[in-house]
mmCIF file of C-alpha atoms and ligand atoms in Angstrom:
data_model
loop_
_atom_site.group_PDB
_atom_site.id
_atom_site.type_symbol
_atom_site.label_atom_id
_atom_site.label_comp_id
_atom_site.label_asym_id
_atom_site.label_seq_id
_atom_site.Cartn_x
_atom_site.Cartn_y
_atom_site.Cartn_z
ATOM 1 C CA MET A 272 18.940 -17.879 12.730
ATOM 2 C CA THR A 273 15.234 -18.690 12.646
ATOM 3 C CA ILE A 274 12.561 -16.896 10.681
ATOM 4 C CA GLY A 275 8.996 -17.374 11.677
ATOM 5 C CA ILE A 276 6.057 -16.758 9.221
ATOM 6 C CA LEU A 277 2.804 -16.019 11.058
ATOM 7 C CA LYS A 278 -0.743 -16.451 9.938
ATOM 8 C CA GLU A 279 -2.448 -13.153 9.181
ATOM 9 C CA PRO A 280 -5.770 -12.034 10.653
ATOM 10 C CA PRO A 281 -9.048 -13.367 9.128
ATOM 11 C CA PHE A 282 -9.537 -10.282 6.839
ATOM 12 C CA GLU A 283 -6.206 -10.886 5.228
ATOM 13 C CA SER A 284 -5.693 -13.365 2.379
ATOM 14 C CA ARG A 285 -1.908 -12.812 1.804
ATOM 15 C CA VAL A 286 0.971 -14.243 3.673
ATOM 16 C CA SER A 287 4.454 -12.719 4.126
ATOM 17 C CA MET A 288 6.279 -15.380 2.149
ATOM 18 C CA LEU A 289 5.367 -18.218 -0.214
ATOM 19 C CA ALA A 290 7.212 -21.372 -0.495
ATOM 20 C CA GLY A 291 9.461 -20.175 -3.383
ATOM 21 C CA GLU A 292 11.180 -17.409 -1.245
ATOM 22 C CA VAL A 293 11.273 -19.793 1.764
ATOM 23 C CA ALA A 294 13.345 -22.210 -0.276
ATOM 24 C CA ALA A 295 15.990 -19.540 -0.967
ATOM 25 C CA LEU A 296 16.337 -18.939 2.617
ATOM 26 C CA THR A 297 16.537 -22.500 3.778
ATOM 27 C CA LYS A 298 19.229 -23.163 1.059
ATOM 28 C CA ASN A 299 21.332 -20.489 2.786
ATOM 29 C CA GLY A 300 21.135 -22.343 6.087
ATOM 30 C CA ILE A 301 18.417 -20.261 7.646
ATOM 31 C CA ALA A 302 15.666 -22.109 9.499
ATOM 32 C CA VAL A 303 12.122 -21.141 8.562
ATOM 33 C CA TRP A 304 9.064 -21.979 10.810
ATOM 34 C CA VAL A 305 5.543 -21.487 9.419
ATOM 35 C CA GLU A 306 2.357 -21.369 11.401
ATOM 36 C CA PRO A 307 -0.208 -24.009 10.114
ATOM 37 C CA GLU A 308 -2.307 -22.926 7.141
ATOM 38 C CA ALA A 309 -0.438 -19.549 7.069
ATOM 39 C CA GLY A 310 -0.307 -19.559 3.276
ATOM 40 C CA LEU A 311 -3.737 -21.403 2.625
ATOM 41 C CA LYS A 312 -5.632 -18.268 1.390
ATOM 42 C CA ALA A 313 -2.723 -17.463 -0.897
ATOM 43 C CA PHE A 314 -2.892 -21.097 -2.334
ATOM 44 C CA CYS A 315 0.377 -22.203 -0.699
ATOM 45 C CA ILE A 316 -0.323 -25.277 1.508
ATOM 46 C CA ASP A 317 1.770 -26.463 4.330
ATOM 47 C CA GLU A 318 3.271 -29.244 2.243
ATOM 48 C CA GLU A 319 4.765 -26.780 -0.152
ATOM 49 C CA TYR A 320 6.481 -25.002 2.773
ATOM 50 C CA THR A 321 7.800 -28.307 4.131
ATOM 51 C CA GLY A 322 8.849 -29.094 0.629
ATOM 52 C CA SER A 323 10.981 -25.898 0.571
ATOM 53 C CA GLY A 324 12.800 -26.957 3.760
ATOM 54 C CA ALA A 325 10.505 -25.132 6.336
ATOM 55 C CA LEU A 326 8.990 -26.599 9.473
ATOM 56 C CA ILE A 327 5.293 -26.212 10.412
ATOM 57 C CA LYS A 328 5.043 -25.195 13.945
ATOM 58 C CA PRO A 329 2.412 -23.969 16.351
ATOM 59 C CA ARG A 330 2.029 -20.187 16.651
ATOM 60 C CA ALA A 331 3.102 -20.124 20.267
ATOM 61 C CA ASP A 332 6.340 -21.942 19.356
ATOM 62 C CA ILE A 333 7.059 -19.491 16.558
ATOM 63 C CA LEU A 334 6.446 -16.443 18.794
ATOM 64 C CA SER A 335 8.756 -17.696 21.653
ATOM 65 C CA GLY A 336 11.397 -19.444 19.430
ATOM 66 C CA ALA A 337 11.966 -17.585 16.184
ATOM 67 C CA ASP A 338 14.435 -14.682 15.989
ATOM 68 C CA VAL A 339 12.614 -12.781 13.262
ATOM 69 C CA LEU A 340 8.832 -12.742 12.857
ATOM 70 C CA LEU A 341 7.142 -11.916 9.567
ATOM 71 C CA SER A 342 3.562 -10.821 9.657
ATOM 72 C CA ILE A 343 1.976 -8.230 7.264
ATOM 73 C CA HIS A 344 -0.258 -6.885 10.001
ATOM 74 C CA TYR A 345 0.637 -6.568 13.663
ATOM 75 C CA ASN A 346 -1.876 -8.754 15.450
ATOM 76 C CA ILE A 347 0.158 -10.130 18.206
ATOM 77 C CA SER A 348 -0.688 -10.063 21.918
ATOM 78 C CA PRO A 349 1.578 -7.352 23.394
ATOM 79 C CA VAL A 350 2.498 -9.279 26.564
ATOM 80 C CA SER A 351 3.827 -12.524 25.085
ATOM 81 C CA ILE A 352 6.972 -11.498 23.171
ATOM 82 C CA THR A 353 10.382 -9.846 24.024
ATOM 83 C CA ASN A 354 13.602 -9.083 22.179
ATOM 84 C CA LYS A 355 12.251 -10.015 18.805
ATOM 85 C CA VAL A 356 12.587 -8.494 15.255
ATOM 86 C CA PHE A 357 9.292 -7.922 13.534
ATOM 87 C CA ILE A 358 8.981 -7.087 9.795
ATOM 88 C CA GLY A 359 5.613 -6.006 8.347
ATOM 89 C CA VAL A 360 3.533 -3.078 7.139
ATOM 90 C CA TYR A 361 2.344 -1.716 10.443
ATOM 91 C CA GLN A 362 1.551 1.970 9.423
ATOM 92 C CA PRO A 363 3.132 3.426 12.551
ATOM 93 C CA LEU A 364 2.264 7.027 11.564
ATOM 94 C CA TYR A 365 -1.458 6.026 12.043
ATOM 95 C CA ASN A 366 -0.968 3.467 14.992
ATOM 96 C CA GLN A 367 1.009 5.198 17.800
ATOM 97 C CA GLU A 368 -0.415 2.806 20.378
ATOM 98 C CA HIS A 369 1.583 0.059 18.709
ATOM 99 C CA VAL A 370 4.767 2.144 18.867
ATOM 100 C CA GLU A 371 4.260 2.502 22.640
ATOM 101 C CA ASP A 372 3.921 -1.335 22.982
ATOM 102 C CA TRP A 373 7.036 -1.947 21.001
ATOM 103 C CA LEU A 374 9.082 0.648 23.100
ATOM 104 C CA LYS A 375 7.857 -0.893 26.341
ATOM 105 C CA GLN A 376 8.714 -4.491 25.172
ATOM 106 C CA GLY A 377 12.104 -3.541 23.657
ATOM 107 C CA LEU A 378 11.110 -5.046 20.176
ATOM 108 C CA THR A 379 12.899 -4.267 16.983
ATOM 109 C CA VAL A 380 10.262 -3.422 14.616
ATOM 110 C CA PHE A 381 10.699 -2.814 10.877
ATOM 111 C CA SER A 382 7.679 -1.363 9.060
ATOM 112 C CA LEU A 383 8.282 -1.315 5.431
ATOM 113 C CA ASP A 384 5.808 1.375 4.616
ATOM 114 C CA MET A 385 8.403 3.696 6.052
ATOM 115 C CA LEU A 386 11.213 2.690 3.540
ATOM 116 C CA PRO A 387 12.741 5.574 1.659
ATOM 117 C CA ARG A 388 11.482 5.732 -1.907
ATOM 118 C CA THR A 389 14.842 5.542 -3.416
ATOM 119 C CA THR A 390 16.191 3.577 -6.358
ATOM 120 C CA ARG A 391 18.200 1.168 -4.050
ATOM 121 C CA ALA A 392 15.008 0.554 -2.028
ATOM 122 C CA GLN A 393 12.947 -0.332 -5.006
ATOM 123 C CA THR A 394 13.425 -4.171 -4.778
ATOM 124 C CA MET A 395 12.101 -3.955 -1.128
ATOM 125 C CA ASP A 396 9.328 -1.541 -1.758
ATOM 126 C CA VAL A 397 6.100 -3.296 -0.582
ATOM 127 C CA LEU A 398 4.078 -0.154 -1.129
ATOM 128 C CA SER A 399 4.864 -0.294 -4.794
ATOM 129 C CA SER A 400 4.507 -3.986 -5.335
ATOM 130 C CA GLN A 401 1.053 -4.013 -3.574
ATOM 131 C CA ALA A 402 -0.221 -0.745 -5.101
ATOM 132 C CA ASN A 403 0.641 -2.025 -8.625
ATOM 133 C CA ILE A 404 -1.766 -4.920 -7.972
ATOM 134 C CA ALA A 405 -4.291 -2.846 -6.311
ATOM 135 C CA GLY A 406 -4.408 -0.312 -9.212
ATOM 136 C CA TYR A 407 -4.891 -3.154 -11.701
ATOM 137 C CA LYS A 408 -7.721 -4.793 -9.494
ATOM 138 C CA ALA A 409 -9.498 -1.411 -9.093
ATOM 139 C CA VAL A 410 -10.089 -1.246 -12.723
ATOM 140 C CA ILE A 411 -11.121 -4.951 -12.921
ATOM 141 C CA LEU A 412 -13.487 -4.339 -10.041
ATOM 142 C CA ALA A 413 -15.025 -1.257 -11.687
ATOM 143 C CA ALA A 414 -15.368 -3.060 -15.010
ATOM 144 C CA SER A 415 -17.244 -5.922 -13.311
ATOM 145 C CA ILE A 416 -19.837 -3.507 -11.965
ATOM 146 C CA TYR A 417 -20.099 -0.891 -14.656
ATOM 147 C CA PRO A 418 -23.226 -1.696 -16.695
ATOM 148 C CA HIS A 419 -21.485 -1.184 -20.063
ATOM 149 C CA TYR A 420 -18.513 -2.309 -22.113
ATOM 150 C CA PHE A 421 -14.979 -0.665 -21.412
ATOM 151 C CA PRO A 422 -13.854 -0.787 -25.111
ATOM 152 C CA MET A 423 -15.655 0.804 -28.018
ATOM 153 C CA MET A 424 -17.657 -1.955 -29.681
ATOM 154 C CA MET A 425 -19.031 -1.780 -33.262
ATOM 155 C CA THR A 426 -21.223 -4.734 -33.834
ATOM 156 C CA ALA A 427 -24.138 -5.555 -36.255
ATOM 157 C CA ALA A 428 -26.469 -4.895 -33.477
ATOM 158 C CA GLY A 429 -25.206 -1.402 -32.903
ATOM 159 C CA SER A 430 -22.172 0.516 -31.515
ATOM 160 C CA CYS A 431 -21.093 1.201 -27.877
ATOM 161 C CA ALA A 432 -18.837 4.094 -26.921
ATOM 162 C CA PRO A 433 -15.630 3.511 -24.968
ATOM 163 C CA ALA A 434 -15.828 4.048 -21.127
ATOM 164 C CA LYS A 435 -14.393 7.242 -19.816
ATOM 165 C CA VAL A 436 -12.167 6.769 -16.899
ATOM 166 C CA LEU A 437 -10.968 9.581 -14.587
ATOM 167 C CA VAL A 438 -7.925 8.814 -12.300
ATOM 168 C CA LEU A 439 -7.162 11.115 -9.456
ATOM 169 C CA GLY A 440 -3.547 10.569 -8.327
ATOM 170 C CA ALA A 441 -0.932 9.039 -10.521
ATOM 171 C CA GLY A 442 1.360 7.258 -8.168
ATOM 172 C CA VAL A 443 2.002 3.571 -8.544
ATOM 173 C CA ALA A 444 -1.577 2.515 -8.025
ATOM 174 C CA GLY A 445 -2.955 5.319 -10.358
ATOM 175 C CA LEU A 446 -0.468 4.643 -13.068
ATOM 176 C CA GLN A 447 -1.386 0.945 -13.051
ATOM 177 C CA ALA A 448 -5.123 2.008 -13.044
ATOM 178 C CA VAL A 449 -4.351 4.060 -16.226
ATOM 179 C CA ALA A 450 -2.510 1.360 -17.793
ATOM 180 C CA THR A 451 -5.161 -1.258 -17.159
ATOM 181 C CA SER A 452 -8.062 1.033 -18.262
ATOM 182 C CA ARG A 453 -6.176 1.743 -21.541
ATOM 183 C CA ARG A 454 -5.459 -2.018 -22.123
ATOM 184 C CA LEU A 455 -9.263 -2.426 -21.718
ATOM 185 C CA GLY A 456 -9.972 0.240 -24.344
ATOM 186 C CA ALA A 457 -11.159 3.164 -22.141
ATOM 187 C CA VAL A 458 -10.500 6.844 -22.746
ATOM 188 C CA VAL A 459 -8.486 8.107 -19.689
ATOM 189 C CA GLU A 460 -8.036 11.549 -18.028
ATOM 190 C CA VAL A 461 -5.754 12.059 -15.033
ATOM 191 C CA PHE A 462 -5.057 14.566 -12.410
ATOM 192 C CA ASP A 463 -1.976 14.707 -10.183
ATOM 193 C CA THR A 464 -0.311 17.499 -8.100
ATOM 194 C CA ARG A 465 3.215 16.216 -8.951
ATOM 195 C CA SER A 466 4.175 17.691 -12.416
ATOM 196 C CA ALA A 467 6.640 14.674 -12.723
ATOM 197 C CA ALA A 468 3.534 12.492 -13.164
ATOM 198 C CA LYS A 469 2.645 14.168 -16.507
ATOM 199 C CA GLU A 470 5.169 12.407 -18.721
ATOM 200 C CA GLU A 471 4.294 8.969 -17.350
ATOM 201 C CA VAL A 472 0.580 9.547 -17.902
ATOM 202 C CA LEU A 473 1.090 10.779 -21.438
ATOM 203 C CA SER A 474 3.312 7.757 -22.137
ATOM 204 C CA LEU A 475 0.339 5.533 -21.284
ATOM 205 C CA GLY A 476 -1.849 7.229 -23.850
ATOM 206 C CA ALA A 477 -3.950 9.137 -21.188
ATOM 207 C CA LYS A 478 -4.624 12.860 -20.951
ATOM 208 C CA PHE A 479 -3.025 14.767 -18.042
ATOM 209 C CA VAL A 480 -5.163 17.678 -16.834
ATOM 210 C CA GLU A 481 -3.005 20.554 -15.608
ATOM 211 C CA VAL A 482 -4.151 22.916 -12.896
ATOM 212 C CA GLU A 483 -2.229 26.214 -12.381
ATOM 213 C CA GLY A 484 -0.446 27.124 -9.184
ATOM 214 C CA ILE A 485 0.791 23.819 -8.084
ATOM 215 C CA ALA A 486 2.940 23.739 -4.982
ATOM 216 C CA ASP A 487 6.647 22.576 -5.534
ATOM 217 C CA ALA A 488 6.985 18.844 -4.398
ATOM 218 C CA SER A 489 10.537 18.485 -5.605
ATOM 219 C CA LYS A 490 12.017 18.272 -2.144
ATOM 220 C CA ALA A 491 9.344 15.786 -0.774
ATOM 221 C CA GLY A 492 11.205 12.578 -1.814
ATOM 222 C CA GLY A 493 8.762 11.900 -4.639
ATOM 223 C CA TYR A 494 5.644 12.361 -2.465
ATOM 224 C CA ALA A 495 2.854 14.921 -2.864
ATOM 225 C CA VAL A 496 2.838 18.029 -0.653
ATOM 226 C CA ASP A 497 -0.199 19.998 0.686
ATOM 227 C CA GLN A 498 -1.565 22.467 -1.758
ATOM 228 C CA SER A 499 -2.744 26.104 -1.170
ATOM 229 C CA GLU A 500 -6.495 26.707 -0.662
ATOM 230 C CA ASP A 501 -6.508 28.635 -3.956
ATOM 231 C CA PHE A 502 -5.030 25.660 -5.796
ATOM 232 C CA LYS A 503 -7.606 23.316 -4.142
ATOM 233 C CA GLU A 504 -10.522 25.417 -5.351
ATOM 234 C CA ARG A 505 -9.172 25.659 -8.909
ATOM 235 C CA GLN A 506 -8.502 21.875 -8.957
ATOM 236 C CA LYS A 507 -12.028 21.125 -7.621
ATOM 237 C CA LEU A 508 -13.538 23.180 -10.529
ATOM 238 C CA ARG A 509 -11.474 21.282 -13.081
ATOM 239 C CA ILE A 510 -12.370 17.884 -11.515
ATOM 240 C CA ALA A 511 -16.088 18.865 -11.518
ATOM 241 C CA GLU A 512 -15.829 19.435 -15.216
ATOM 242 C CA SER A 513 -14.137 16.134 -15.874
ATOM 243 C CA ILE A 514 -16.253 14.015 -13.436
ATOM 244 C CA LYS A 515 -19.534 14.694 -15.122
ATOM 245 C CA LYS A 516 -18.263 13.227 -18.358
ATOM 246 C CA ALA A 517 -16.690 10.189 -16.519
ATOM 247 C CA ASP A 518 -18.107 6.754 -16.282
ATOM 248 C CA ILE A 519 -15.531 5.357 -13.835
ATOM 249 C CA VAL A 520 -13.429 7.306 -11.306
ATOM 250 C CA ILE A 521 -10.514 5.679 -9.658
ATOM 251 C CA THR A 522 -9.157 7.828 -6.781
ATOM 252 C CA THR A 523 -5.760 7.051 -5.174
ATOM 253 C CA ALA A 524 -4.585 10.622 -4.068
ATOM 254 C CA GLN A 525 -2.675 10.564 -0.822
ATOM 255 C CA ILE A 526 -0.273 12.804 1.096
ATOM 256 C CA PHE A 527 2.259 10.819 3.032
ATOM 257 C CA GLY A 528 1.492 10.670 6.712
ATOM 258 C CA LYS A 529 -1.720 12.830 6.424
ATOM 259 C CA LYS A 530 -5.427 12.462 5.793
ATOM 260 C CA ALA A 531 -6.195 11.963 2.046
ATOM 261 C CA PRO A 532 -7.453 15.131 0.318
ATOM 262 C CA VAL A 533 -11.153 15.313 -0.384
ATOM 263 C CA LEU A 534 -11.321 15.922 -4.093
ATOM 264 C CA VAL A 535 -14.861 14.701 -5.064
ATOM 265 C CA THR A 536 -17.914 16.328 -3.363
ATOM 266 C CA LYS A 537 -21.503 15.157 -3.114
ATOM 267 C CA ASP A 538 -22.423 17.834 -5.656
ATOM 268 C CA MET A 539 -19.988 16.444 -8.143
ATOM 269 C CA ILE A 540 -21.227 12.911 -7.656
ATOM 270 C CA ALA A 541 -24.722 14.216 -8.331
ATOM 271 C CA THR A 542 -23.669 15.237 -11.831
ATOM 272 C CA MET A 543 -22.472 11.808 -12.742
ATOM 273 C CA LYS A 544 -24.409 9.479 -15.168
ATOM 274 C CA ALA A 545 -26.436 6.625 -13.720
ATOM 275 C CA GLY A 546 -24.459 3.427 -13.361
ATOM 276 C CA SER A 547 -21.067 5.179 -12.852
ATOM 277 C CA VAL A 548 -18.639 3.833 -10.456
ATOM 278 C CA ILE A 549 -16.065 5.375 -8.120
ATOM 279 C CA ILE A 550 -13.334 3.267 -6.612
ATOM 280 C CA ASP A 551 -11.814 5.137 -3.719
ATOM 281 C CA MET A 552 -8.485 3.532 -3.003
ATOM 282 C CA ALA A 553 -7.574 6.228 -0.397
ATOM 283 C CA ALA A 554 -10.376 5.106 1.822
ATOM 284 C CA SER A 555 -8.268 3.914 4.820
ATOM 285 C CA THR A 556 -6.731 7.447 5.167
ATOM 286 C CA GLY A 557 -10.186 9.101 4.996
ATOM 287 C CA GLY A 558 -11.010 8.770 1.259
ATOM 288 C CA ASN A 559 -10.990 11.167 -1.729
ATOM 289 C CA THR A 560 -14.725 11.661 -1.787
ATOM 290 C CA GLU A 561 -17.025 13.245 0.771
ATOM 291 C CA VAL A 562 -19.010 10.084 1.090
ATOM 292 C CA THR A 563 -16.423 7.321 1.161
ATOM 293 C CA LYS A 564 -16.585 4.627 3.860
ATOM 294 C CA ASP A 565 -13.705 2.225 4.078
ATOM 295 C CA ASN A 566 -14.523 -1.300 3.147
ATOM 296 C CA GLU A 567 -18.186 -0.327 2.266
ATOM 297 C CA THR A 568 -20.027 0.550 -0.922
ATOM 298 C CA THR A 569 -22.140 3.746 -0.676
ATOM 299 C CA ILE A 570 -24.777 4.428 -3.167
ATOM 300 C CA CYS A 571 -25.378 8.257 -4.028
ATOM 301 C CA GLY A 572 -28.217 8.560 -6.552
ATOM 302 C CA ASN A 573 -27.242 5.944 -9.112
ATOM 303 C CA VAL A 574 -23.516 6.048 -8.518
ATOM 304 C CA SER A 575 -21.699 3.439 -6.512
ATOM 305 C CA ILE A 576 -18.814 4.570 -4.375
ATOM 306 C CA ILE A 577 -16.661 1.566 -3.253
ATOM 307 C CA GLY A 578 -14.179 2.475 -0.565
ATOM 308 C CA THR A 579 -11.246 -0.069 -0.683
ATOM 309 C CA SER A 580 -7.703 0.299 0.458
ATOM 310 C CA ASN A 581 -6.674 -3.325 0.423
ATOM 311 C CA LEU A 582 -7.379 -4.526 -3.081
ATOM 312 C CA ALA A 583 -4.007 -6.411 -3.241
ATOM 313 C CA THR A 584 -5.622 -8.959 -0.987
ATOM 314 C CA SER A 585 -7.871 -9.878 -3.854
ATOM 315 C CA ALA A 586 -4.854 -11.278 -5.790
ATOM 316 C CA PRO A 587 -3.348 -13.086 -2.856
ATOM 317 C CA SER A 588 -0.958 -15.389 -4.760
ATOM 318 C CA ASP A 589 0.886 -12.660 -6.824
ATOM 319 C CA ALA A 590 0.614 -10.113 -3.911
ATOM 320 C CA SER A 591 2.191 -12.595 -1.484
ATOM 321 C CA LYS A 592 4.804 -13.650 -4.063
ATOM 322 C CA LEU A 593 5.986 -9.964 -4.673
ATOM 323 C CA TYR A 594 5.635 -9.114 -1.006
ATOM 324 C CA GLY A 595 7.863 -12.154 -0.105
ATOM 325 C CA LYS A 596 10.460 -11.149 -2.627
ATOM 326 C CA ASN A 597 10.448 -7.628 -1.083
ATOM 327 C CA ILE A 598 10.975 -9.091 2.292
ATOM 328 C CA ALA A 599 13.786 -11.473 1.170
ATOM 329 C CA ASN A 600 15.538 -8.507 -0.373
ATOM 330 C CA PHE A 601 15.219 -6.614 2.860
ATOM 331 C CA LEU A 602 16.493 -9.459 4.979
ATOM 332 C CA LYS A 603 19.716 -9.456 2.946
ATOM 333 C CA LEU A 604 20.388 -6.082 4.404
ATOM 334 C CA LEU A 605 19.786 -7.401 7.958
ATOM 335 C CA ILE A 606 21.654 -10.661 8.077
ATOM 336 C CA ASN A 607 25.391 -10.790 7.873
ATOM 337 C CA LYS A 608 27.595 -13.527 6.234
ATOM 338 C CA GLU A 609 27.598 -15.465 9.561
ATOM 339 C CA GLY A 610 23.846 -15.620 9.300
ATOM 340 C CA VAL A 611 23.356 -13.310 12.285
ATOM 341 C CA ILE A 612 21.226 -10.119 12.486
ATOM 342 C CA GLU A 613 23.515 -7.007 12.297
ATOM 343 C CA LEU A 614 21.764 -3.741 12.170
ATOM 344 C CA ASN A 615 23.628 -0.776 10.414
ATOM 345 C CA PHE A 616 21.642 2.300 11.341
ATOM 346 C CA THR A 617 23.864 4.466 9.068
ATOM 347 C CA ASP A 618 22.116 2.728 6.116
ATOM 348 C CA ASP A 619 19.117 4.949 5.317
ATOM 349 C CA ILE A 620 16.931 1.914 4.404
ATOM 350 C CA ILE A 621 17.578 0.248 7.707
ATOM 351 C CA ARG A 622 17.236 3.459 9.730
ATOM 352 C CA ASP A 623 14.134 4.680 8.038
ATOM 353 C CA ALA A 624 12.240 1.415 8.082
ATOM 354 C CA CYS A 625 13.131 0.637 11.774
ATOM 355 C CA ILE A 626 10.543 1.989 14.085
ATOM 356 C CA THR A 627 11.813 0.818 17.379
ATOM 357 C CA ASN A 628 15.016 -0.876 18.631
ATOM 358 C CA GLU A 629 16.042 -1.451 22.302
ATOM 359 C CA GLY A 630 13.311 0.854 23.654
ATOM 360 C CA LYS A 631 14.200 3.706 21.303
ATOM 361 C CA ILE A 632 12.570 5.098 18.188
ATOM 362 C CA ILE A 633 14.919 4.888 15.200
ATOM 363 C CA SER A 634 12.952 6.181 12.198
ATOM 364 C CA PRO A 635 13.506 9.965 12.108
ATOM 365 C CA ILE A 636 9.946 10.522 10.654
ATOM 366 C CA ILE A 637 8.286 8.535 13.518
ATOM 367 C CA ASN A 638 10.475 10.286 16.082
ATOM 368 C CA LYS A 639 9.424 13.625 14.799
ATOM 369 C CA ASN A 640 5.717 12.676 14.734
ATOM 370 C CA TYR A 641 5.664 10.629 17.889
ATOM 371 C CA ASN A 642 4.020 12.247 20.937
ATOM 372 C CA HIS A 643 6.893 11.737 23.420
ATOM 373 C CA ALA A 644 4.472 12.697 26.286
ATOM 374 C CA ASN A 645 2.816 9.329 25.874
ATOM 375 C CA ILE A 646 5.879 7.361 27.031
ATOM 376 C CA THR A 647 5.379 6.095 30.522
HETATM 377 P P1 LIG B 840 0.841 7.918 -2.890
HETATM 378 O O1 LIG B 840 -0.002 6.658 -2.779
HETATM 379 O O2 LIG B 840 1.499 8.498 -1.841
HETATM 380 O O3 LIG B 840 -0.171 8.973 -3.616
HETATM 381 C C1 LIG B 840 -0.775 8.776 -4.873
HETATM 382 C C2 LIG B 840 -0.782 9.880 -5.797
HETATM 383 O O4 LIG B 840 -1.652 10.872 -5.341
HETATM 384 C C3 LIG B 840 0.656 10.597 -5.916
HETATM 385 O O5 LIG B 840 1.077 10.499 -7.200
HETATM 386 C C4 LIG B 840 0.275 11.927 -5.433
HETATM 387 O O6 LIG B 840 1.137 12.867 -6.152
HETATM 388 C C5 LIG B 840 -1.225 12.128 -5.801
HETATM 389 N N1 LIG B 840 -1.898 13.231 -5.008
HETATM 390 C C6 LIG B 840 -1.732 13.717 -3.783
HETATM 391 N N2 LIG B 840 -2.621 14.646 -3.483
HETATM 392 C C7 LIG B 840 -3.308 14.914 -4.753
HETATM 393 C C8 LIG B 840 -4.201 15.857 -5.051
HETATM 394 N N3 LIG B 840 -4.774 16.781 -4.308
HETATM 395 N N4 LIG B 840 -4.711 15.839 -6.453
HETATM 396 C C9 LIG B 840 -4.190 14.897 -7.326
HETATM 397 N N5 LIG B 840 -3.239 13.969 -6.977
HETATM 398 C C10 LIG B 840 -2.793 13.934 -5.732
HETATM 399 O O7 LIG B 840 1.826 7.586 -4.101
HETATM 400 P P2 LIG B 840 2.801 6.430 -4.277
HETATM 401 O O8 LIG B 840 2.318 5.490 -5.318
HETATM 402 O O9 LIG B 840 3.241 5.839 -2.957
HETATM 403 O O10 LIG B 840 4.077 7.281 -5.007
HETATM 404 C C11 LIG B 840 4.556 8.380 -4.364
HETATM 405 C C12 LIG B 840 5.740 8.830 -5.084
HETATM 406 O O11 LIG B 840 6.855 7.920 -4.704
HETATM 407 C C13 LIG B 840 5.802 8.880 -6.457
HETATM 408 O O12 LIG B 840 6.610 9.988 -6.836
HETATM 409 C C14 LIG B 840 6.396 7.623 -7.030
HETATM 410 O O13 LIG B 840 6.944 7.763 -8.271
HETATM 411 C C15 LIG B 840 7.452 7.557 -6.033
HETATM 412 N N6 LIG B 840 7.935 6.164 -5.794
HETATM 413 C C16 LIG B 840 9.337 5.933 -5.807
HETATM 414 C C17 LIG B 840 9.787 4.728 -5.697
HETATM 415 C C18 LIG B 840 11.266 4.453 -5.623
HETATM 416 O O14 LIG B 840 12.015 5.072 -6.132
HETATM 417 N N7 LIG B 840 11.641 3.381 -4.790
HETATM 418 C C19 LIG B 840 8.945 3.625 -5.555
HETATM 419 C C20 LIG B 840 7.577 3.871 -5.615
HETATM 420 C C21 LIG B 840 7.085 5.152 -5.683
#
């Protein structure tokens, strides 16, 4: 059994696995091949990988020779590979063209953004490990741009009020943004459409703003559901009240597999104080503000709106370490005692995360969403 670690595209600074996790695999008799400089941007040099028992091999050799290929992003020429197992975060709900390629090539592709959000899957949950880092970094980024202190400061030269932070969406990233803002001494208000989020928000010392008429999300596997037009209007009015007092807004609101809800309008931004900062972490699925552009900063009046969905890359060492641990835990489900890949599709973790296998779609969610007319 050989596992290959591929170098990510230029915009990515993480790698699928650092040397520490590689060592655990090689100790168990699994061969690991690493593309030259794959871990360089995450501060893991080739010598660390070889010290962990891996071999450094050219990309072409890894693509043709390894049984399992690890790459966070899918950036592989579609013609060159067959009968391989891929593991990454490929967002198949948004990238149907990839699904078509995988079906045609007979690839076995696991996309870990499709894992069920269950207790058993927690150790493999790449969305959580990366969102946690992103939530932390969003606050650090905002604090570095915001032209004031975060904490209240009482000095001989005068006093400064604490920053007011508004967090929209209290999933993993949002809750970490709340916790980090609180650690820095900010006063924090939070909106979420899952009432289950309230207790977690309060336990972090923030205020949870409740809006009446919330749709029941109890059967959505922990995810948010679409809300009625009535609710959306009421929520907008409440957000408008909060946003004009806020100095920093961190938006993370997403609905699984859909476009992110627009919660902040241009008119709301016009009421914000000069120097305020919005970090929109839902930018890659359309953004939570009317003006967000992914990977760009937009200036509206005197407010900066930063669209960024990939903040985990700004902490590449810890992000790669945790991602690699997630992958190592997932591999334990795929590799049997004899060191051979054995796929048990009655296991909900394997079934839900497996997008394609032997020319068929396995994930029930992808199967439901896939436009079968596209198969040629
Ligand atoms: P996410 O990134 O899908 O969404 C972020 C947050 O935005 C969610 O809390 C959502 O409720 C909220 N949101 C959506 N629409 C909104 C709106 N109109 N206004 C305000 N807020 C809105 O969330 P996530 O971090 O991936 O977490 C989703 C769920 O999965 C949570 O319930 C979380 O606790 C759960 N979870 C479970 C596990 C596990 O058990 N393995 C792991 C991680 C997360």
